[in-house]
Short mmCIF file of C-alpha atoms in Angstrom, two decimals:
data_model
loop_
_atom_site.label_atom_id
_atom_site.label_comp_id
_atom_site.label_asym_id
_atom_site.label_seq_id
_atom_site.Cartn_x
_atom_site.Cartn_y
_atom_site.Cartn_z
CA MET F 1 77.51 143.33 106.34
CA ILE F 2 80.40 141.98 108.34
CA SER F 3 80.79 145.11 110.20
CA LYS F 4 77.17 145.09 111.07
CA LEU F 5 77.74 141.75 112.52
CA ARG F 6 80.60 143.12 114.80
CA ASP F 7 77.96 145.36 116.27
CA PRO F 8 77.29 144.12 119.88
CA LEU F 9 73.52 144.42 119.23
CA TYR F 10 73.62 142.26 116.43
CA LYS F 11 76.64 139.95 117.60
CA ASN F 12 74.92 139.07 121.06
CA SER F 13 71.33 138.61 119.11
CA ILE F 14 73.07 136.12 116.89
CA PHE F 15 74.90 134.35 119.37
CA LEU F 16 71.72 134.04 121.56
CA MET F 17 69.73 132.88 118.58
CA LEU F 18 72.53 130.08 117.91
CA SER F 19 71.99 129.13 121.63
CA SER F 20 68.23 128.70 121.20
CA VAL F 21 68.70 126.96 117.90
CA MET F 22 71.19 124.54 119.67
CA GLY F 23 68.40 123.94 122.54
CA ALA F 24 65.55 123.86 120.41
CA GLY F 25 67.47 121.71 117.73
CA THR F 26 68.57 119.14 120.14
CA GLY F 27 65.00 119.48 121.94
CA PHE F 28 63.35 118.79 118.53
CA ILE F 29 65.53 115.89 118.07
CA PHE F 30 65.16 114.89 121.68
CA TRP F 31 61.20 114.94 121.38
CA VAL F 32 61.56 113.03 117.94
CA LEU F 33 63.43 110.21 119.53
CA ALA F 34 60.93 110.11 122.65
CA ALA F 35 57.99 110.10 120.48
CA LYS F 36 59.49 107.33 118.34
CA ILE F 37 60.69 104.83 121.24
CA TYR F 38 58.36 105.91 123.98
CA PRO F 39 54.58 105.90 124.14
CA ALA F 40 52.49 108.89 123.54
CA GLU F 41 51.35 108.77 127.15
CA ALA F 42 55.04 108.96 128.34
CA VAL F 43 55.93 111.70 126.34
CA GLY F 44 52.69 113.58 127.43
CA LEU F 45 53.42 113.01 131.22
CA SER F 46 57.47 113.72 131.02
CA SER F 47 56.57 116.82 129.11
CA ALA F 48 54.36 118.12 132.07
CA MET F 49 57.09 117.28 134.46
CA VAL F 50 59.62 119.16 132.29
CA SER F 51 57.05 121.96 132.37
CA ALA F 52 56.64 122.02 136.05
CA MET F 53 60.48 122.03 136.33
CA ARG F 54 60.75 125.31 134.06
CA LEU F 55 57.84 126.81 135.93
CA ILE F 56 59.66 126.45 139.28
CA CYS F 57 62.97 127.46 137.61
CA LEU F 58 61.10 130.87 136.51
CA LEU F 59 59.98 131.39 139.75
CA SER F 60 63.28 130.85 141.47
CA LEU F 61 64.90 133.46 139.12
CA LEU F 62 62.94 136.28 140.97
CA GLY F 63 63.70 138.28 137.75
CA LEU F 64 67.36 138.65 138.61
CA ASP F 65 68.53 137.23 135.27
CA ILE F 66 66.93 140.01 133.45
CA ALA F 67 67.99 142.57 136.42
CA LEU F 68 71.78 141.61 135.94
CA ILE F 69 71.50 142.50 132.21
CA ARG F 70 70.01 145.93 133.28
CA PHE F 71 72.25 146.68 136.18
CA ILE F 72 75.68 144.94 135.60
CA PRO F 73 76.71 147.67 133.04
CA GLU F 74 76.60 150.27 135.64
CA SER F 75 77.74 148.37 138.69
CA ARG F 76 80.98 149.26 140.46
CA ASP F 77 80.78 145.97 142.64
CA LYS F 78 79.89 143.31 139.71
CA VAL F 79 81.36 140.39 141.85
CA SER F 80 79.14 140.85 144.84
CA LEU F 81 76.10 141.46 142.53
CA ILE F 82 76.59 138.28 140.57
CA ASN F 83 77.48 136.14 143.75
CA SER F 84 74.74 137.36 145.87
CA SER F 85 72.22 136.90 142.84
CA MET F 86 73.36 133.21 142.45
CA LEU F 87 72.97 132.67 146.20
CA THR F 88 69.41 134.00 146.44
CA VAL F 89 68.40 131.92 143.36
CA CYS F 90 69.88 128.65 144.88
CA VAL F 91 67.92 129.22 148.20
CA VAL F 92 64.57 130.04 146.45
CA SER F 93 64.63 127.36 144.24
CA LEU F 94 65.23 124.62 146.74
CA LEU F 95 62.34 125.97 148.79
CA LEU F 96 59.85 126.19 145.80
CA SER F 97 60.82 122.58 144.49
CA MET F 98 59.98 121.16 148.01
CA MET F 99 57.01 123.09 148.56
CA PHE F 100 55.74 122.07 144.97
CA ILE F 101 56.17 118.39 145.82
CA LEU F 102 54.50 118.96 149.12
CA LEU F 103 51.43 120.39 147.35
CA ILE F 104 51.56 118.27 144.39
CA ASP F 105 48.24 116.42 145.32
CA PHE F 106 46.45 119.67 145.14
CA VAL F 107 48.15 121.61 141.97
CA ALA F 108 49.03 118.66 139.62
CA PRO F 109 47.63 115.19 141.10
CA SER F 110 48.69 113.54 137.61
CA LEU F 111 52.58 114.38 138.58
CA LYS F 112 52.18 112.42 141.88
CA ILE F 113 55.06 110.23 140.74
CA LEU F 114 57.34 113.25 142.05
CA LYS F 115 56.61 112.17 145.43
CA ASN F 116 58.63 109.02 145.10
CA GLY F 117 61.74 109.54 147.15
CA SER F 118 64.66 109.21 144.52
CA VAL F 119 62.38 110.93 141.78
CA PHE F 120 61.89 113.85 144.33
CA LEU F 121 65.58 114.26 144.79
CA LEU F 122 66.19 114.18 140.98
CA PHE F 123 63.54 116.87 140.58
CA VAL F 124 64.87 119.14 143.09
CA ALA F 125 68.46 118.91 141.79
CA PHE F 126 67.54 119.40 138.14
CA THR F 127 65.47 122.28 138.78
CA LEU F 128 68.21 123.90 140.83
CA MET F 129 70.70 123.23 137.95
CA LEU F 130 68.43 124.77 135.45
CA ALA F 131 67.76 127.80 137.30
CA LEU F 132 71.39 128.50 138.13
CA GLY F 133 72.25 127.77 134.51
CA ASN F 134 69.82 130.04 133.13
CA LEU F 135 70.96 133.06 135.38
CA MET F 136 74.45 132.45 134.07
CA GLY F 137 73.48 132.05 130.37
CA GLN F 138 70.35 134.23 130.20
CA GLY F 139 71.68 136.90 132.60
CA MET F 140 75.17 137.59 133.32
CA PHE F 141 76.83 136.34 130.06
CA VAL F 142 74.53 138.68 127.95
CA ALA F 143 75.25 141.60 130.46
CA PHE F 144 78.99 140.98 129.77
CA ARG F 145 78.14 141.01 126.11
CA ARG F 146 79.71 137.54 125.88
CA ALA F 147 76.65 135.66 124.58
CA GLU F 148 79.13 133.21 122.87
CA TYR F 149 79.50 131.83 126.41
CA THR F 150 75.87 131.24 126.32
CA PHE F 151 76.11 129.42 122.96
CA ILE F 152 79.11 127.21 124.40
CA GLN F 153 76.95 126.38 127.44
CA SER F 154 73.95 125.63 125.27
CA THR F 155 76.25 122.65 123.76
CA ALA F 156 75.40 120.55 126.99
CA SER F 157 71.98 119.91 125.65
CA LEU F 158 73.50 117.25 123.16
CA LEU F 159 73.99 115.01 126.12
CA ARG F 160 70.44 114.17 126.55
CA LEU F 161 70.17 112.80 123.11
CA PHE F 162 72.54 110.04 123.93
CA ILE F 163 71.28 109.01 127.07
CA LEU F 164 67.46 108.83 126.04
CA PRO F 165 67.64 105.41 124.29
CA PHE F 166 69.14 103.70 127.13
CA LEU F 167 66.22 104.71 129.77
CA ILE F 168 63.37 103.20 127.74
CA SER F 169 62.59 100.75 130.71
CA LEU F 170 61.77 103.71 133.00
CA GLY F 171 59.06 105.03 130.74
CA ALA F 172 58.02 108.78 131.61
CA LEU F 173 60.85 108.82 134.16
CA GLY F 174 63.56 107.81 131.56
CA VAL F 175 62.70 110.82 129.49
CA PHE F 176 62.59 113.23 132.41
CA VAL F 177 65.99 111.98 133.60
CA SER F 178 67.48 111.97 130.18
CA PHE F 179 66.32 115.74 129.98
CA GLY F 180 67.55 116.78 133.32
CA LEU F 181 71.15 115.17 133.19
CA GLY F 182 71.68 117.83 130.36
CA MET F 183 70.77 120.59 132.75
CA ILE F 184 73.38 119.61 135.20
CA VAL F 185 76.21 119.43 132.55
CA ALA F 186 74.96 122.92 131.33
CA PHE F 187 75.49 124.26 134.74
CA ILE F 188 78.86 122.90 135.41
CA LEU F 189 80.02 124.25 131.91
CA GLY F 190 78.57 127.56 132.71
CA PHE F 191 80.29 127.71 136.17
CA VAL F 192 83.62 126.98 134.49
CA LEU F 193 82.96 129.98 132.13
CA ILE F 194 82.23 132.34 135.11
CA PHE F 195 85.81 132.27 136.14
CA LYS F 196 86.73 133.97 132.71
CA LEU F 197 84.54 136.96 133.80
CA ILE F 198 84.75 137.20 137.54
CA PRO F 199 86.66 135.92 140.56
CA TYR F 200 84.01 133.65 141.98
CA LYS F 201 83.30 134.12 145.74
CA ILE F 202 81.04 132.68 148.40
CA LYS F 203 79.60 136.10 149.31
CA PHE F 204 76.45 137.61 150.14
CA SER F 205 76.18 141.18 149.85
CA LYS F 206 73.76 144.06 150.38
CA VAL F 207 74.29 144.95 146.77
CA VAL F 208 71.20 142.63 145.59
CA ARG F 209 68.87 144.67 147.65
CA ASN F 210 69.50 147.58 145.48
CA LEU F 211 67.97 145.45 142.69
CA ILE F 212 64.82 144.41 144.50
CA GLY F 213 62.46 146.83 143.12
CA TYR F 214 63.29 146.42 139.49
CA ALA F 215 63.73 142.80 139.87
CA PHE F 216 60.44 142.14 141.28
CA GLY F 217 58.63 144.18 138.39
CA VAL F 218 60.87 141.98 135.87
CA TYR F 219 60.00 138.89 138.08
CA VAL F 220 56.23 139.48 137.81
CA ALA F 221 56.62 139.95 133.98
CA GLY F 222 58.63 137.12 133.55
CA ILE F 223 56.36 134.99 135.33
CA PHE F 224 53.46 136.30 132.59
CA GLU F 225 55.67 135.89 129.65
CA ASN F 226 56.39 132.05 130.38
CA LEU F 227 53.07 131.24 132.03
CA PRO F 228 51.24 130.16 128.94
CA GLY F 229 53.94 127.85 128.00
CA LEU F 230 54.42 126.32 131.48
CA LEU F 231 50.85 125.89 132.51
CA LEU F 232 49.06 125.15 129.11
CA PRO F 233 50.93 121.58 129.04
CA ILE F 234 49.48 120.72 132.32
CA ILE F 235 46.02 122.22 131.57
CA VAL F 236 45.89 120.16 128.28
CA LEU F 237 46.83 117.13 130.20
CA GLU F 238 43.99 117.49 132.72
CA ILE F 239 41.49 118.49 130.24
CA LEU F 240 42.42 116.42 126.99
CA GLY F 241 44.56 113.83 128.21
CA ALA F 242 48.20 112.71 127.90
CA GLU F 243 48.17 111.82 124.28
CA MET F 244 46.84 115.48 123.02
CA ASN F 245 49.25 116.97 125.46
CA ALA F 246 52.00 115.11 123.53
CA TYR F 247 50.79 116.66 120.28
CA PHE F 248 50.17 120.09 121.71
CA PHE F 249 53.71 120.08 123.27
CA ILE F 250 55.36 119.58 120.05
CA ALA F 251 53.54 122.19 118.39
CA TRP F 252 54.18 124.82 121.09
CA SER F 253 57.79 123.78 121.09
CA ILE F 254 58.07 124.32 117.38
CA MET F 255 56.29 127.75 117.68
CA PHE F 256 58.65 128.56 120.71
CA PHE F 257 61.58 128.04 118.42
CA THR F 258 60.32 130.68 116.31
CA THR F 259 59.86 133.32 118.96
CA MET F 260 63.42 132.96 120.16
CA ILE F 261 64.40 135.35 117.22
CA ALA F 262 62.19 138.20 118.97
CA ARG F 263 63.23 137.16 122.53
CA ASN F 264 66.85 136.94 122.10
CA THR F 265 67.19 140.17 120.10
CA ALA F 266 65.07 141.91 123.00
CA LYS F 267 67.84 140.86 125.51
CA SER F 268 70.47 142.06 123.34
CA LEU F 269 68.61 145.48 122.86
CA LEU F 270 68.46 145.66 126.82
CA ALA F 271 72.01 145.07 127.32
CA GLU F 272 72.67 147.80 124.55
CA GLY F 273 70.21 150.16 125.63
CA SER F 274 71.68 149.82 129.30
CA HIS F 275 75.05 150.50 128.03
CA ASP F 276 73.86 153.72 126.15
CA GLN F 277 70.19 154.93 126.39
CA THR F 278 70.68 158.00 124.07
CA LYS F 279 70.17 155.68 120.92
CA LEU F 280 67.34 153.58 122.64
CA ARG F 281 64.75 154.49 119.87
CA ASP F 282 67.17 154.01 116.89
CA LYS F 283 68.19 150.60 118.33
CA ALA F 284 64.59 149.48 118.97
CA VAL F 285 63.77 150.09 115.42
CA ARG F 286 66.95 148.49 114.05
CA SER F 287 65.98 145.47 116.37
CA LEU F 288 62.33 145.40 114.89
CA LYS F 289 63.78 145.16 111.34
CA PHE F 290 66.12 142.64 112.05
CA VAL F 291 63.60 140.47 113.92
CA PHE F 292 60.85 140.86 111.15
CA LEU F 293 63.24 139.97 108.40
CA LEU F 294 64.32 136.72 110.17
CA LEU F 295 60.72 135.85 111.50
CA PHE F 296 58.98 135.95 108.21
CA LEU F 297 61.81 133.61 106.51
CA VAL F 298 61.56 131.15 109.59
CA ILE F 299 57.75 131.06 109.63
CA ALA F 300 57.49 130.53 105.84
CA VAL F 301 59.69 127.60 105.99
CA ILE F 302 58.00 125.95 109.19
CA TYR F 303 54.64 126.77 107.67
CA THR F 304 55.43 125.23 104.29
CA PHE F 305 57.33 122.00 105.70
CA GLY F 306 55.30 121.71 108.94
CA GLU F 307 53.79 118.47 108.13
CA PRO F 308 56.86 116.65 106.89
CA ILE F 309 58.49 118.16 110.05
CA LEU F 310 55.76 116.73 112.33
CA ARG F 311 55.76 113.30 110.69
CA PHE F 312 59.24 112.87 112.15
CA PHE F 313 57.48 112.55 115.36
CA GLY F 314 54.89 110.21 113.98
CA LYS F 315 51.81 110.04 111.79
CA GLY F 316 49.64 110.93 114.91
CA TYR F 317 51.61 114.02 115.46
CA ALA F 318 51.10 115.31 111.70
CA GLU F 319 47.37 114.64 111.75
CA ASN F 320 46.72 116.32 115.18
CA ALA F 321 49.41 118.97 115.69
CA LEU F 322 49.56 120.65 112.22
CA ASN F 323 46.73 123.01 112.40
CA VAL F 324 47.21 124.35 115.86
CA LEU F 325 50.98 124.76 115.00
CA ARG F 326 49.95 126.86 111.78
CA ILE F 327 47.80 129.11 113.78
CA LEU F 328 50.55 129.48 116.70
CA LEU F 329 52.94 130.59 114.17
CA ILE F 330 50.77 133.54 113.16
CA GLY F 331 50.57 134.88 116.55
CA CYS F 332 54.34 135.03 116.63
CA ILE F 333 54.07 138.26 114.37
CA PRO F 334 52.34 140.36 116.79
CA TYR F 335 54.20 138.73 119.68
CA SER F 336 57.56 139.91 118.23
CA PHE F 337 56.47 143.44 118.10
CA ASN F 338 55.28 143.33 121.99
CA ILE F 339 58.55 141.73 123.18
CA ILE F 340 60.69 144.26 121.52
CA TYR F 341 58.50 147.22 122.73
CA ALA F 342 58.64 145.51 126.22
CA SER F 343 62.56 145.21 126.20
CA ALA F 344 62.73 149.19 125.22
CA MET F 345 60.46 149.68 128.44
CA MET F 346 62.82 147.86 130.54
CA VAL F 347 65.52 149.89 129.72
CA VAL F 348 63.80 153.00 130.78
CA LYS F 349 62.63 151.14 133.93
CA ASN F 350 58.89 151.69 133.05
CA LEU F 351 58.15 148.10 134.56
CA LYS F 352 54.23 148.88 134.98
CA ARG F 353 54.04 148.97 131.20
CA VAL F 354 56.06 145.84 130.87
CA VAL F 355 54.17 143.83 133.42
CA ALA F 356 50.94 144.91 131.52
CA ILE F 357 51.97 143.63 128.19
CA TYR F 358 53.19 140.23 129.46
CA GLY F 359 50.16 139.95 131.82
CA GLY F 360 47.74 140.70 129.13
CA ILE F 361 49.41 138.33 126.83
CA ALA F 362 49.36 135.37 129.53
CA TRP F 363 45.90 135.83 131.05
CA ILE F 364 44.11 136.26 127.74
CA THR F 365 45.99 133.31 126.45
CA ILE F 366 45.22 130.93 129.24
CA ILE F 367 41.64 132.03 129.81
CA ALA F 368 40.62 132.09 126.33
CA GLY F 369 42.67 129.02 125.61
CA TYR F 370 40.85 127.08 128.40
CA VAL F 371 37.37 128.29 126.80
CA PHE F 372 38.31 127.86 123.38
CA MET F 373 39.63 124.30 124.05
CA LEU F 374 36.32 123.15 125.42
CA GLU F 375 34.72 124.57 122.15
CA PHE F 376 37.14 123.68 119.47
CA GLY F 377 39.47 121.22 120.97
CA LEU F 378 43.38 121.65 120.83
CA ILE F 379 43.19 124.14 118.14
CA GLY F 380 41.46 126.86 120.35
CA VAL F 381 44.77 127.16 122.20
CA GLY F 382 46.18 128.51 118.90
CA TYR F 383 43.00 131.07 118.40
CA ALA F 384 43.61 132.27 121.90
CA TRP F 385 47.36 132.96 121.16
CA ILE F 386 46.62 135.13 118.50
CA LEU F 387 43.86 136.98 120.12
CA ALA F 388 46.21 137.85 123.19
CA ASN F 389 48.97 139.08 120.91
CA VAL F 390 46.76 140.97 118.62
CA LEU F 391 44.99 142.72 121.55
CA VAL F 392 48.18 143.60 123.42
CA SER F 393 49.78 144.90 120.11
CA SER F 394 46.73 147.04 119.29
CA GLY F 395 46.88 148.60 122.71
CA ILE F 396 50.68 149.38 122.45
CA ALA F 397 49.96 151.03 118.95
CA LEU F 398 47.16 153.12 120.34
CA LYS F 399 49.79 154.25 123.33
CA ILE F 400 52.36 155.11 120.76
CA LEU F 401 50.18 157.16 118.55
CA SER F 402 48.63 158.98 121.46
CA LYS F 403 52.04 160.51 122.29
#
C-alpha cells in the first residue's frame, strides 16, 4: 500500500485532493460562519460576487494552467514557458476584470456594487491574485510533480476565517473582502515556492505561442467545465432571489467538494500520461478505480449526514438545500467517468472530443437547469446536472464500444 502511495499518479492525486479538502474545508467553515453571522441576502450577494470573480479568473487563464501540465515535461525552456504564461494571464485578467465592471449594468445588474471605486479596485486585485495563484497551484506545480506545493499554497485559505467576523458591518462586501484577502496571501506563498522550481525572470518569450493551439482547446473546455458552477449562482440570484441563491450555493459547494476526487485525479493522470503515454490506458483504468473507491465512500457519508451538515449553516439551509444536494451527489458518479475520459483525451491531444464533453455537460446543465428551475424550483438544477452527465457518459460509452 505504501509503495502505491509513492507512485506519482497517486501521490499527486492525494496532495491535490488534500489541497481541495483544505480549500473546501475552510470554505465550508467560512460559509457556515457567514451564514451564522451575516443575513442570507448578504451571503447570496457575496457568493455571486465570488462566482463572478472565479468566472473572470477562468477566462483569464486561457487554458494555460492545463497546457503547462501537458507541455512542461517535454519543454527544453521551462523558465520562458512559465514566465511568459504568467505575464499573459496577468494582462488578460486585468483587461477582463475592467471590462466586466464596465458592462455590469448589462451582464449582472444585481452586482452594481462593484462599480464603486474602492470595491472596483479590490475586485480587480482579488481576481488577478486568484488567476495567478491558480496558474501556479493547479498548473506548474502539478506539471513538476510537486503537488505538495499546491497543498502548502492552499493553507492560505485559513486566513479568511479569521477576518470574516471583524467585517460584519460591511455586509456582503465584508464577506467578499474576507474571501479575497486569502487569495492575495495564496499568491504570495505560491510565488515564493516558484523559486524552488525555477529561477524567476520577467521575460516574455515566443515559447508561449507554441502552446496556443492546444491551450485554446483546453481554454474552451475549461470554460465549459466551470460554467455551470459559475453562472448558476448568478442565474438563481436573478430568478429565485438572494436567499434561495444562498441555499443553492451551499448545496453546490458541498457537491463540488465531492467532484474534487475525479478532478484532481484527472490532473494527475494528465501529468503522468504526458511523461509516459505508452501506459495511458492502464493509468486511466487505475485512475477510475481509485476515483470510484473514494467517491462512493464520500457520497455515502455526505448523503447520510447531509441534513446535520446543512444545519451548521442554519435551519433554513437544511430545509431548502438538502434535496437538491442529494440529487447533485448522484450526478457526481457519471461526471467522474466523463472527467477521467476527458483527461485521457487531453494527453493524446484530442481536444475536439474534450470540448464536446465539457460543452455537453455545461449547456445541458444550464439550459435544462433554467427550464427545470421554472417548473420545479431549486431542485430542478439537480435534475439538470444528472441529465447532462448521464447523456454525456452514454455518448462516451457508445464511442468506446464502437471501436
